[in-house]
PDB file of C-alpha atoms in Angstrom:
ATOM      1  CA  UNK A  93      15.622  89.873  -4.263  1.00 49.00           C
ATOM      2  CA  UNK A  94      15.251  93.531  -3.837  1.00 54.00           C
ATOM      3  CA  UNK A  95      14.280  94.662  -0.471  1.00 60.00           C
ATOM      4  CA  UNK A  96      12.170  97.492   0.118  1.00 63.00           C
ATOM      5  CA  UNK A  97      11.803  99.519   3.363  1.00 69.00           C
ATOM      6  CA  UNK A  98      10.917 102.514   4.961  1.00 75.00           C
ATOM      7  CA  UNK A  99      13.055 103.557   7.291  1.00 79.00           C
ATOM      8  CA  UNK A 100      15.383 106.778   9.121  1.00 82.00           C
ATOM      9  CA  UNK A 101      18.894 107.323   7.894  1.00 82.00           C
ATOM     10  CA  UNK A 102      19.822 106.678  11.227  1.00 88.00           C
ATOM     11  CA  UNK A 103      18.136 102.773  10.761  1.00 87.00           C
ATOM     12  CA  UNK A 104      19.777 102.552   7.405  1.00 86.00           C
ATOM     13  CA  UNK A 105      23.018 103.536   8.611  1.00 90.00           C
ATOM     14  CA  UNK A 106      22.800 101.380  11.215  1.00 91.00           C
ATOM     15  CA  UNK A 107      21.601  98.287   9.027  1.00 90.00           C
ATOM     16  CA  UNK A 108      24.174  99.080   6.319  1.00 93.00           C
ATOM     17  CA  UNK A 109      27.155  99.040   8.808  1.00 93.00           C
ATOM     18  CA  UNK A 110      26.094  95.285  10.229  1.00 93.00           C
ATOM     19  CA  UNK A 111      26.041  94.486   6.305  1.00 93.00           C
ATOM     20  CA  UNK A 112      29.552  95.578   5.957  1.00 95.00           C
ATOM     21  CA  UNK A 113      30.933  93.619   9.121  1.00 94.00           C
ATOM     22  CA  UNK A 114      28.900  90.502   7.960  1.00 93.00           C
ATOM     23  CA  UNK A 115      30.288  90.743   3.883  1.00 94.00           C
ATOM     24  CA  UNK A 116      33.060  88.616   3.185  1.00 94.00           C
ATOM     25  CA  UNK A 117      35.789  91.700   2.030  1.00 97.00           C
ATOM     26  CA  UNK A 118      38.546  91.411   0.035  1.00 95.00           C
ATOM     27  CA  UNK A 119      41.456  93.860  -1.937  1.00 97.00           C
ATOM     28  CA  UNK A 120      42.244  92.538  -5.033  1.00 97.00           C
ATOM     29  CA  UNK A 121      46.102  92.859  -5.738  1.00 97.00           C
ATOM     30  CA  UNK A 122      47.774  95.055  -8.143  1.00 97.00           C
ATOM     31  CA  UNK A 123      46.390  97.803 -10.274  1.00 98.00           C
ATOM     32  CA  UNK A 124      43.529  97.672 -12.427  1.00 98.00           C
ATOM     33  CA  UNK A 125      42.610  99.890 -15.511  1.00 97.00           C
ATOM     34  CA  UNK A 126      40.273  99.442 -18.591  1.00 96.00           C
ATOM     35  CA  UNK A 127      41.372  98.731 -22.032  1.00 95.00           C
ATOM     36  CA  UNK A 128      39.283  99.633 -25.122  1.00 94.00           C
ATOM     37  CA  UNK A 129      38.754  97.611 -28.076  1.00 94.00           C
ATOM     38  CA  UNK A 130      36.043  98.921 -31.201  1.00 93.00           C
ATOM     39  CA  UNK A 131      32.785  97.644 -31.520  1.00 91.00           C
ATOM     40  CA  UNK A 132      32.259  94.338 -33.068  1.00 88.00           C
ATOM     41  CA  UNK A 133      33.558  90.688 -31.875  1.00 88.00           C
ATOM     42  CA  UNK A 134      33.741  90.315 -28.703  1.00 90.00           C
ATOM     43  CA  UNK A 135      37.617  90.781 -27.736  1.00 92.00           C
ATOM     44  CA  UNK A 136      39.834  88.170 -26.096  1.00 89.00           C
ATOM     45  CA  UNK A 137      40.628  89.409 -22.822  1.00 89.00           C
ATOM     46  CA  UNK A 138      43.055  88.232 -20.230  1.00 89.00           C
ATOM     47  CA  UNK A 139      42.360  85.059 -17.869  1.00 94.00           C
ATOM     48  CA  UNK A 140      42.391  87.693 -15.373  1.00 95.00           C
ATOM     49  CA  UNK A 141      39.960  90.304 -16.540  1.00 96.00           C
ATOM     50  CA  UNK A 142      37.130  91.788 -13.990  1.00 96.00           C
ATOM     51  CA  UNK A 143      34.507  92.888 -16.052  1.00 95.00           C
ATOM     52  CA  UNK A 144      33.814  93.003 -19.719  1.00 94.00           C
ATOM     53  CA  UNK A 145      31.345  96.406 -20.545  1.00 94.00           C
ATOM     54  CA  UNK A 146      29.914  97.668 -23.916  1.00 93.00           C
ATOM     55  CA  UNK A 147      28.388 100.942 -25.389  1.00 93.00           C
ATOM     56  CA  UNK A 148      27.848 101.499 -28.737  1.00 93.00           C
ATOM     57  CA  UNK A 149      30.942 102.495 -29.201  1.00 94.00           C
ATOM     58  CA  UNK A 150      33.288  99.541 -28.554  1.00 95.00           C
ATOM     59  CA  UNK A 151      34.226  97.621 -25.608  1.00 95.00           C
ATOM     60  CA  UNK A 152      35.823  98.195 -22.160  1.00 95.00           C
ATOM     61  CA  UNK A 153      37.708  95.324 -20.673  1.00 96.00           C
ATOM     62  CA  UNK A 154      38.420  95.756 -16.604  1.00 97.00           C
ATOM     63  CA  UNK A 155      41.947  93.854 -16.391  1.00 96.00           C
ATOM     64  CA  UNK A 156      45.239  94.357 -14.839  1.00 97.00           C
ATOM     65  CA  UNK A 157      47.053  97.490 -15.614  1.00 97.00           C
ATOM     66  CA  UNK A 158      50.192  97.932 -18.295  1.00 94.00           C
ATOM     67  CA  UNK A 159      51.427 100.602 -17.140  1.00 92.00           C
ATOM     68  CA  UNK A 160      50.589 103.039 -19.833  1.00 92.00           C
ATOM     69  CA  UNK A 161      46.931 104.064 -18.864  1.00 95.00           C
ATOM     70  CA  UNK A 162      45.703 107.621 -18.035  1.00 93.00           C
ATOM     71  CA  UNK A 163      43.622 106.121 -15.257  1.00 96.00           C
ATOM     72  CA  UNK A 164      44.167 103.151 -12.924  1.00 98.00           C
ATOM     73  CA  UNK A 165      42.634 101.928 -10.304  1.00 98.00           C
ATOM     74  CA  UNK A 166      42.578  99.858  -6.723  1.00 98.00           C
ATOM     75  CA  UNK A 167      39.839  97.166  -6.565  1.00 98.00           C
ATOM     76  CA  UNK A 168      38.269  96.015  -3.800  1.00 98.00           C
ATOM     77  CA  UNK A 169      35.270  92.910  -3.340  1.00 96.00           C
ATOM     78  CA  UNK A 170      32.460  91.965  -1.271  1.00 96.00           C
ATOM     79  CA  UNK A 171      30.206  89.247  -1.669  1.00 93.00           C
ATOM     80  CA  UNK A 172      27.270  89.100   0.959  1.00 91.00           C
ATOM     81  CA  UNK A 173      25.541  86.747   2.777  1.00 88.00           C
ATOM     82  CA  UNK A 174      22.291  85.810   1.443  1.00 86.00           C
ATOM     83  CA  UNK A 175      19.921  86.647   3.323  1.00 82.00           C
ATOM     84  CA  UNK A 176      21.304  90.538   4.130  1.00 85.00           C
ATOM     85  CA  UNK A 177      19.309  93.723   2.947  1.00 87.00           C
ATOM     86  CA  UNK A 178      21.933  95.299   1.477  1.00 88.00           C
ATOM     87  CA  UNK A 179      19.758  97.442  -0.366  1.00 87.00           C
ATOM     88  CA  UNK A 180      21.066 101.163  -0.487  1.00 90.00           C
ATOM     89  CA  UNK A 181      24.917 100.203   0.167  1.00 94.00           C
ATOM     90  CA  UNK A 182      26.698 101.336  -2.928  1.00 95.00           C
ATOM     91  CA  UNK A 183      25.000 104.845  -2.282  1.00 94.00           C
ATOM     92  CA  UNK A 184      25.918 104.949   1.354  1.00 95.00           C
ATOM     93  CA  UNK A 185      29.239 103.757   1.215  1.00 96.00           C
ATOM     94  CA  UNK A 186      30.164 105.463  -1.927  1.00 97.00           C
ATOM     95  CA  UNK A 187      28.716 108.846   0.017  1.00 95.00           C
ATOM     96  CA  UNK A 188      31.009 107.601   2.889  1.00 95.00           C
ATOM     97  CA  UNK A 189      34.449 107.455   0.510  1.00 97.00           C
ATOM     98  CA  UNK A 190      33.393 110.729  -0.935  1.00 97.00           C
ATOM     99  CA  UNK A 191      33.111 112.851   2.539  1.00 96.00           C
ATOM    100  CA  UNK A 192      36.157 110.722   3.765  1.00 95.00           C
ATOM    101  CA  UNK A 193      38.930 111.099   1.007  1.00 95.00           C
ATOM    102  CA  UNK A 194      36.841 113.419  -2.012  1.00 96.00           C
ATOM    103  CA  UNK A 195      36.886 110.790  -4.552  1.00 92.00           C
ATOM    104  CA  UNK A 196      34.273 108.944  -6.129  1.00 93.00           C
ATOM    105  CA  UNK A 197      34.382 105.246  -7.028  1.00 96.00           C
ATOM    106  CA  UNK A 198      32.865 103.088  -9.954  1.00 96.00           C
ATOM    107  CA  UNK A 199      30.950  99.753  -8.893  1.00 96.00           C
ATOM    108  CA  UNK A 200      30.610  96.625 -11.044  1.00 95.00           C
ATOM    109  CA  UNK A 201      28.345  93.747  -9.680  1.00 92.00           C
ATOM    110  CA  UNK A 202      27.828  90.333 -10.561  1.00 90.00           C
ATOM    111  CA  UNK A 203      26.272  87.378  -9.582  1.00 89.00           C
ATOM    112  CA  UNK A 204      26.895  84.259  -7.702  1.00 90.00           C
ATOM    113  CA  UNK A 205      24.800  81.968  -6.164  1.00 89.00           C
ATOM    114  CA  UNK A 206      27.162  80.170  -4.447  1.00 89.00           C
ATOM    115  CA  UNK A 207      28.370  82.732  -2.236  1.00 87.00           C
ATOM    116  CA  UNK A 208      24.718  84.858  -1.709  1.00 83.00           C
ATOM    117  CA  UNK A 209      23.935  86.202  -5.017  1.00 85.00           C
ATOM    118  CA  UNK A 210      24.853  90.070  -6.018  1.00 85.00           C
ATOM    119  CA  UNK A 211      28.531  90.659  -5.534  1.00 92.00           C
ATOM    120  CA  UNK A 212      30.037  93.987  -6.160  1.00 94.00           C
ATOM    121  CA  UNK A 213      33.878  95.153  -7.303  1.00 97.00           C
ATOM    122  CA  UNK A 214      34.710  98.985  -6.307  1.00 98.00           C
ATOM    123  CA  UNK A 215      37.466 100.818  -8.111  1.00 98.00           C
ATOM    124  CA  UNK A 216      39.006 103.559  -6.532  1.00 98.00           C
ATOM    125  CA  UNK A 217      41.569 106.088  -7.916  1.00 97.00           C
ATOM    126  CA  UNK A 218      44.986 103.870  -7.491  1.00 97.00           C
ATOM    127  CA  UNK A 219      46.631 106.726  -4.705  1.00 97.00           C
ATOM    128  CA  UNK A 220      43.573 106.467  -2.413  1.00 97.00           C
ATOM    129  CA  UNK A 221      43.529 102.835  -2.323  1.00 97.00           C
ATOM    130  CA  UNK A 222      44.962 102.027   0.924  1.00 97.00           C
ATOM    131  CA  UNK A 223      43.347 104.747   2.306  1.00 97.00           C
ATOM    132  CA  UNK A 224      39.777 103.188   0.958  1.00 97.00           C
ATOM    133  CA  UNK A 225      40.062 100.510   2.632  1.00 97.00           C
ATOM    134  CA  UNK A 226      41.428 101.095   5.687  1.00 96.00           C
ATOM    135  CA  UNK A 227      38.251 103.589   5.652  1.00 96.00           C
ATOM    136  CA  UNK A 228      35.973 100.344   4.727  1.00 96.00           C
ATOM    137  CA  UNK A 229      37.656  98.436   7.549  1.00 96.00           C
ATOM    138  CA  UNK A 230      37.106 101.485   9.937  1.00 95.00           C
ATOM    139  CA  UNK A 231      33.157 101.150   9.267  1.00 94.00           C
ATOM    140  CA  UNK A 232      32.983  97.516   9.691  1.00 94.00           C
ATOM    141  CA  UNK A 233      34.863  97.708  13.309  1.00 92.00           C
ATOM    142  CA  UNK A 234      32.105 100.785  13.961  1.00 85.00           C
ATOM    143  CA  UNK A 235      34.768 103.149  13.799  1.00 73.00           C
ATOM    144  CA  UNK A 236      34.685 105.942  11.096  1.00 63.00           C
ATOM    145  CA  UNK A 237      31.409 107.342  10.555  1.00 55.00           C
ATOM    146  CA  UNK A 238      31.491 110.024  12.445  1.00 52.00           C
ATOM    147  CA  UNK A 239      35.566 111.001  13.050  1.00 44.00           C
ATOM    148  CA  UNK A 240      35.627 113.299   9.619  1.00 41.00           C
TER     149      UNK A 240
END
C-alpha cells in the first residue's frame, strides 16, 4: 500500500532514517552489469540474474559482470518490514548518494510477500561502491546526514 502524508522535510527525514535502520540491508557480492539481447523471445539468462527489463528495442538482463562491459555496477538490497512508510525513500536516499559521492544510482524493485512486500536493488557505479554503503550504514547509525 502506498502511503500518503503531509508532512516537513525535517519529519520525512526523520521517518525515512528509522526506515533505513529498521530494513533488513544487504551488498550483494561481485560486480553487476546488464547484457542486451534483441527484441523477441524472451532470453535465457543466468540462475543468477537480478532483473530482466524490456523496451521496444530488445532486452536488458541485470546479471553478474564478464568483464567486458562499458558499465558495471555494485548492488546493494533492502527489503522492509511491512508495516513501514517507506514512501519517498528512493528519492531521499538517492538525493543523499548524490550530495555525498556525485553519482547517481538506478533502482529496481520487486515484490515479496514473505519478507514485507516492495523490495528494492540499487546499483551504483562499481568504484563508489564501498563508499555507498558505508554512506547507507552511516544514515542508519544516525550518522551522515549532515557531515558533507
Amino acid at each position: 500500500m502506498v502511503n500518503i502524508s503531509h508532512e516537513t522535510d525535517q519529519e520525512v527525514r526523520g521517518r525515512l532514517r528509522r526506515v533505513l535502520a529498521e530494513a533488513t540491508f544487504r551488498e550483494l557480492p561481485g560486480r553487476w552489469a546488464y547484457h542486451e539481447h534483441p527484441a523477441g523471445d524472451l532470453p535465457q539468462p543466468s540462475t543468477d540474474a537480478l532483473a530482466l527489463v524490456r523496451d521496444e528495442e530488445g532486452w536488458s538482463v541485470l546479471e553478474p559482470a564478464r568483464g567486458d562491459e562499458a558499465e558495471v555496477f555494485g548492488v546493494f538490497a533492502f527489503h522492509f518490514p511491512a508495516a513501514a512508510d517507506n514512501s519517498g525513500f528512493v528519492g531521499w536516499l538517492a538525493g543523499e548518494l548524490k550530495g555525498r559521492l556525485g553519482t547517481g544510482v538506478a533502482v529496481l524493485c520487486g515484490y515479496n510477500s514473505a519478507q514485507g512486500g516492495i523490495y528494492d536493488y540499487w546499483l551504483v557505479p562499481a568504484q563508489l561502491t564501498d563508499e555507498a554503503v558505508a554512506q547507507v550504514r552511516r544514515l542508519a547509525a544516525g550518522t551522515g546526514e549532515d557531515d558533507r
